[in-house]
């Protein structure tokens, strides 16, 4: 809002609730992408487990070409980003546009079809990676077929999002909507440019690496961060019961992220001209400003309260804290020689994925799913949150710390075999971390599946008389 | 900030800035780079035949997720090499005693007279090297300074100089890599030129590097019954790695292609943007001295 | 604080605080400072936006300074210039000399002698008398073209190196130091050399 009043609409309370119920009802189609996203999340963590085990016990599953490390690692990463994070992110952004614009979702049918095709695209992509038909570029490994389908479904989803945005009844824009608009624009531009310049009409030589690095930086700093910030800006004030602290800080944070976020992604020592590398490194430092602005804003909104009892707000608080940490770690990764090349680099990526984006999306899904299905139960809300938080601290933490030790040894004259030997303990720790992550992923999937099952039973009540269960009213389903 | 179109325009403008800076401008610079003419011919040359197929195997197996192909450099230094003594050996000897007290001047002069250039100064800065070169020229001798790249990667023998855009010109897809869970491979063809070593390493890395965490690529090999005679291509395995009695392990075409690709990886051509110890060089056919960092490259460390 | 146990749908959407323009000056200052630092960093490490400059090099000029300075080539180029200016008129562009004015230089044993002592003295002090060079006999009549002031040490060394390496000749170069020693030896001498006299001198520079 403009900040003119803290109450959004002047209509009476009853019609407000009705409107929200209508909005949520129109958004039921988003359960398709959300549920499929959680399935992909679990699949991704299975691949991540295999990858992690192979790091310290390379003999495991060594004879299977499809499950070699070079296949399972990109499969895990891409399944997470495209299967889970992007899909769930788009679904949540659509819901946010509806809620913040006080309008129902536009294009329910196309969204349903697009979601199905999105998952087909991801499936083709993952199978392509496992069978060796990879493009060879980081985070863009999907073969052409999968990527084309993905892009087509994104186009439909993006258009529906824009139509929903245009149909809004609230003229004023809340910061979350800025981030959603920006993200919806950034992703197709990044993805199209990268695929065009790398796969369709490839550029020559190390320019491919430059475009790839630019894309990966955009993917993390612009696309995934925008999804996270849209979620955080929505849920933190809402669940804290307080208005967002400062509009000016939000404006500063948004525009400085937009201006600087596209740069970056390069670290010291790359085989690129010195100006590109130093510009990228400088941008990574300047990103501290949007980071500080956003963290300050949201932290002051929460009133700096450390809620002792677990609640959904915990997801978003932790996500915010991890966002701040990852911004700082990114600077180290860019400046300390070889640090990005060690386990630290990979740990930082996973930290951002699970710790920042994952936690924010989990919180949003935990809030969203009961409201979309109309079924109320809060099983596993705390469990999934705790498992993810502890799991990522162990998993990414092991890699981050192990990476520092590895870097120390790499820049000295320690023989290489000895360098990797000394990281074995951290590699084993990371497997434990992933197991915890898997439990967390399974927990949220189980919860949402349970909600869907309950909801389906409610729907099927009309269709099949003998299957009518006893207690199905939403109020009664709450335990 | 309440108008969608304005936000869109702002986001577009800022994004175009980053696209311009990191995609378009570099495309004009390094994207349009051509091959370079060097002392040893055109650089780089396209990989041909088996090595090119091997590159596809490398990409398909995702080797880039553990191995980087970027040699890094932190600095450089100079050596000074006396190439010829000229007509006044005694004066040269005196000068040597003055400027390079660490070396045996008479021995050096004698060796150089016998047409074997000798290093007289190591690890000096460019100004000192040029100074020494000039003062030797004034007494009729001829000295050259030898440029030596310095870096952790060079000390490990992972490459004699840093990699630059020219090294990747004909690669598709470029596998620069962001991960060093395994050693850097830019120069592996010079470090490990033996195809057999590569085949053993691929079959099971623990055969040649005990304690390695690299996965075994046994599916690139075929374990089959020995025919009338053992195949000449069969891997020589022993101990726990050897196949059952009566069986032999033979590399498939993919394994051979991958080994050929690895053998083709090297970065030892001197370029303008990446100078190297052999550049300037002492005349070939003489006992060229080994530059200080290159000595490390001779140790067979993967 | 609302949490997920709340049964009624939350209809209040998040808003921004009333009249909030909180924007601490230090944050703006930090942004400015970081941008300033950023551009300084790129200036210092960016190699002038040149695509040929990679870390740790600073500029293409620096890279060019690492190239071998082809000293002999530079000297020969200078020598050719001096030859054209001072010597070509009589000794001819192809070093064949002129039956009347100057003996040939191409293939001349005077030019090719290992020790350049006599050769250096000729242009500095001049030469006269019957001379035999490259199979030709004639009367030498060389004026002292390279007296101090008319030609520098570098130029003389260069042109002598040039003639010793041109037209099929191959002989060691003449250094500046050689020239300096000969000039020191000739200090105060005003007479030209006769061929007889100069042939008595050693070939090595004193």
Short mmCIF file of C-alpha atoms in Angstrom, two decimals, chain A residues 155-329:
data_model
loop_
_atom_site.label_atom_id
_atom_site.label_comp_id
_atom_site.label_asym_id
_atom_site.label_seq_id
_atom_site.Cartn_x
_atom_site.Cartn_y
_atom_site.Cartn_z
CA UNK A 155 5.59 -18.74 -21.46
CA UNK A 156 2.03 -19.80 -20.65
CA UNK A 157 2.57 -19.44 -16.92
CA UNK A 158 4.19 -16.05 -17.38
CA UNK A 159 1.34 -14.77 -19.51
CA UNK A 160 -1.22 -15.96 -16.96
CA UNK A 161 0.76 -14.22 -14.26
CA UNK A 162 0.80 -10.98 -16.20
CA UNK A 163 -2.92 -11.22 -16.85
CA UNK A 164 -3.54 -11.85 -13.17
CA UNK A 165 -1.39 -8.83 -12.37
CA UNK A 166 -3.27 -6.64 -14.77
CA UNK A 167 -6.61 -7.78 -13.33
CA UNK A 168 -5.66 -6.55 -9.88
CA UNK A 169 -8.07 -4.43 -7.91
CA UNK A 170 -5.43 -2.86 -5.72
CA UNK A 171 -3.68 -0.11 -7.63
CA UNK A 172 -0.83 0.30 -5.21
CA UNK A 173 2.01 -2.18 -5.46
CA UNK A 174 3.56 -3.89 -2.50
CA UNK A 175 7.31 -4.69 -2.65
CA UNK A 176 6.61 -8.40 -3.08
CA UNK A 177 4.87 -7.60 -6.33
CA UNK A 178 7.89 -5.65 -7.60
CA UNK A 179 10.05 -8.71 -7.07
CA UNK A 180 7.51 -10.97 -8.72
CA UNK A 181 7.23 -8.73 -11.78
CA UNK A 182 10.98 -8.46 -12.04
CA UNK A 183 11.52 -12.19 -11.58
CA UNK A 184 8.95 -13.07 -14.23
CA UNK A 185 10.87 -10.90 -16.64
CA UNK A 186 14.39 -11.92 -15.63
CA UNK A 187 13.97 -15.67 -15.89
CA UNK A 188 12.93 -15.95 -19.55
CA UNK A 189 15.49 -13.39 -20.64
CA UNK A 190 18.30 -15.17 -18.79
CA UNK A 191 17.24 -18.60 -19.92
CA UNK A 192 16.62 -17.67 -23.54
CA UNK A 193 19.86 -15.76 -23.94
CA UNK A 194 21.85 -18.52 -22.35
CA UNK A 195 20.28 -21.30 -24.38
CA UNK A 196 20.56 -19.29 -27.60
CA UNK A 197 24.18 -18.37 -27.12
CA UNK A 198 25.29 -21.72 -25.78
CA UNK A 199 23.21 -24.37 -27.50
CA UNK A 200 21.37 -22.97 -30.50
CA UNK A 201 23.99 -20.66 -32.00
CA UNK A 202 27.01 -21.20 -29.77
CA UNK A 203 29.51 -18.45 -29.22
CA UNK A 204 33.18 -19.25 -29.60
CA UNK A 205 35.59 -20.42 -27.03
CA UNK A 206 35.70 -19.17 -23.49
CA UNK A 207 32.84 -16.78 -24.28
CA UNK A 208 30.67 -19.84 -23.62
CA UNK A 209 31.99 -19.97 -20.10
CA UNK A 210 31.36 -16.26 -19.65
CA UNK A 211 27.73 -16.56 -20.79
CA UNK A 212 27.28 -19.63 -18.61
CA UNK A 213 28.65 -17.86 -15.55
CA UNK A 214 26.48 -14.80 -16.28
CA UNK A 215 23.45 -17.07 -16.49
CA UNK A 216 24.22 -18.93 -13.26
CA UNK A 217 24.75 -15.67 -11.43
CA UNK A 218 21.47 -14.34 -12.79
CA UNK A 219 19.72 -17.56 -11.87
CA UNK A 220 20.81 -17.32 -8.26
CA UNK A 221 21.03 -13.59 -7.66
CA UNK A 222 18.08 -12.44 -9.73
CA UNK A 223 15.61 -15.30 -10.23
CA UNK A 224 15.91 -17.37 -7.07
CA UNK A 225 16.60 -14.40 -4.83
CA UNK A 226 13.56 -12.57 -6.18
CA UNK A 227 11.34 -15.56 -5.48
CA UNK A 228 12.74 -15.71 -1.97
CA UNK A 229 12.36 -12.01 -1.34
CA UNK A 230 8.81 -11.95 -2.69
CA UNK A 231 7.97 -14.70 -0.21
CA UNK A 232 9.84 -13.06 2.66
CA UNK A 233 8.37 -9.63 2.04
CA UNK A 234 4.91 -11.15 2.08
CA UNK A 235 5.10 -13.53 4.98
CA UNK A 236 7.34 -11.79 7.46
CA UNK A 237 5.12 -8.73 7.99
CA UNK A 238 1.99 -10.87 7.74
CA UNK A 239 3.03 -13.45 10.28
CA UNK A 240 4.61 -10.88 12.59
CA UNK A 241 1.41 -8.91 12.61
CA UNK A 242 3.33 -5.72 11.86
CA UNK A 243 3.56 -3.59 8.74
CA UNK A 244 6.73 -3.54 6.68
CA UNK A 245 9.17 -1.25 8.37
CA UNK A 246 10.26 1.08 5.58
CA UNK A 247 9.19 1.60 2.01
CA UNK A 248 12.30 3.60 1.22
CA UNK A 249 14.55 0.72 2.26
CA UNK A 250 12.48 -1.60 0.12
CA UNK A 251 12.91 0.68 -2.88
CA UNK A 252 16.65 0.92 -2.31
CA UNK A 253 16.96 -2.81 -1.90
CA UNK A 254 14.99 -3.55 -5.03
CA UNK A 255 16.71 -1.16 -7.38
CA UNK A 256 20.21 -1.84 -6.12
CA UNK A 257 19.59 -5.56 -6.59
CA UNK A 258 18.27 -4.93 -10.09
CA UNK A 259 21.21 -2.72 -11.00
CA UNK A 260 24.03 -4.85 -9.62
CA UNK A 261 22.58 -8.33 -9.50
CA UNK A 262 23.13 -9.03 -13.17
CA UNK A 263 26.84 -8.52 -12.80
CA UNK A 264 28.94 -10.85 -10.75
CA UNK A 265 29.47 -14.53 -11.08
CA UNK A 266 33.19 -14.33 -11.80
CA UNK A 267 35.92 -15.13 -9.35
CA UNK A 268 39.63 -14.47 -9.25
CA UNK A 269 41.85 -16.34 -11.64
CA UNK A 270 39.41 -17.25 -14.42
CA UNK A 271 40.67 -17.49 -18.01
CA UNK A 272 38.78 -14.33 -18.89
CA UNK A 273 40.13 -10.83 -19.48
CA UNK A 274 41.01 -9.06 -16.28
CA UNK A 275 38.29 -6.45 -16.64
CA UNK A 276 35.49 -8.98 -16.66
CA UNK A 277 36.82 -10.82 -13.66
CA UNK A 278 37.39 -7.69 -11.60
CA UNK A 279 34.01 -6.23 -12.56
CA UNK A 280 32.31 -9.41 -11.44
CA UNK A 281 34.22 -9.46 -8.18
CA UNK A 282 33.42 -5.81 -7.49
CA UNK A 283 29.72 -6.44 -8.16
CA UNK A 284 29.70 -9.27 -5.62
CA UNK A 285 30.84 -6.78 -2.99
CA UNK A 286 28.39 -4.05 -4.00
CA UNK A 287 25.59 -6.58 -3.56
CA UNK A 288 26.10 -6.06 0.17
CA UNK A 289 23.95 -2.95 -0.13
CA UNK A 290 20.69 -4.54 -1.30
CA UNK A 291 21.42 -7.35 1.12
CA UNK A 292 21.75 -4.97 4.06
CA UNK A 293 18.74 -2.92 3.02
CA UNK A 294 16.50 -5.97 2.75
CA UNK A 295 17.74 -7.70 5.88
CA UNK A 296 17.43 -4.50 7.90
CA UNK A 297 13.96 -3.84 6.62
CA UNK A 298 12.62 -7.30 7.38
CA UNK A 299 14.49 -7.63 10.64
CA UNK A 300 13.10 -4.36 11.95
CA UNK A 301 9.65 -5.46 10.77
CA UNK A 302 9.89 -8.51 12.98
CA UNK A 303 10.87 -6.27 15.83
CA UNK A 304 14.00 -8.32 16.28
CA UNK A 305 12.03 -10.82 18.28
CA UNK A 306 13.48 -14.28 18.54
CA UNK A 307 10.35 -16.39 18.73
CA UNK A 308 11.06 -19.25 21.11
CA UNK A 309 8.20 -21.47 20.07
CA UNK A 310 8.34 -22.86 16.59
CA UNK A 311 6.08 -21.28 14.06
CA UNK A 312 5.94 -20.69 10.40
CA UNK A 313 7.74 -17.41 10.96
CA UNK A 314 10.78 -19.46 11.90
CA UNK A 315 11.12 -20.64 8.32
CA UNK A 316 11.30 -17.12 7.01
CA UNK A 317 13.56 -15.84 9.74
CA UNK A 318 16.05 -18.60 9.12
CA UNK A 319 15.84 -18.05 5.40
CA UNK A 320 16.59 -14.37 5.90
CA UNK A 321 19.52 -15.11 8.17
CA UNK A 322 20.95 -17.61 5.69
CA UNK A 323 20.47 -15.09 2.89
CA UNK A 324 22.63 -12.63 4.79
CA UNK A 325 25.29 -15.27 5.39
CA UNK A 326 25.37 -16.42 1.80
CA UNK A 327 25.91 -12.87 0.61
CA UNK A 328 28.98 -12.63 2.80
CA UNK A 329 30.27 -16.06 1.85
#
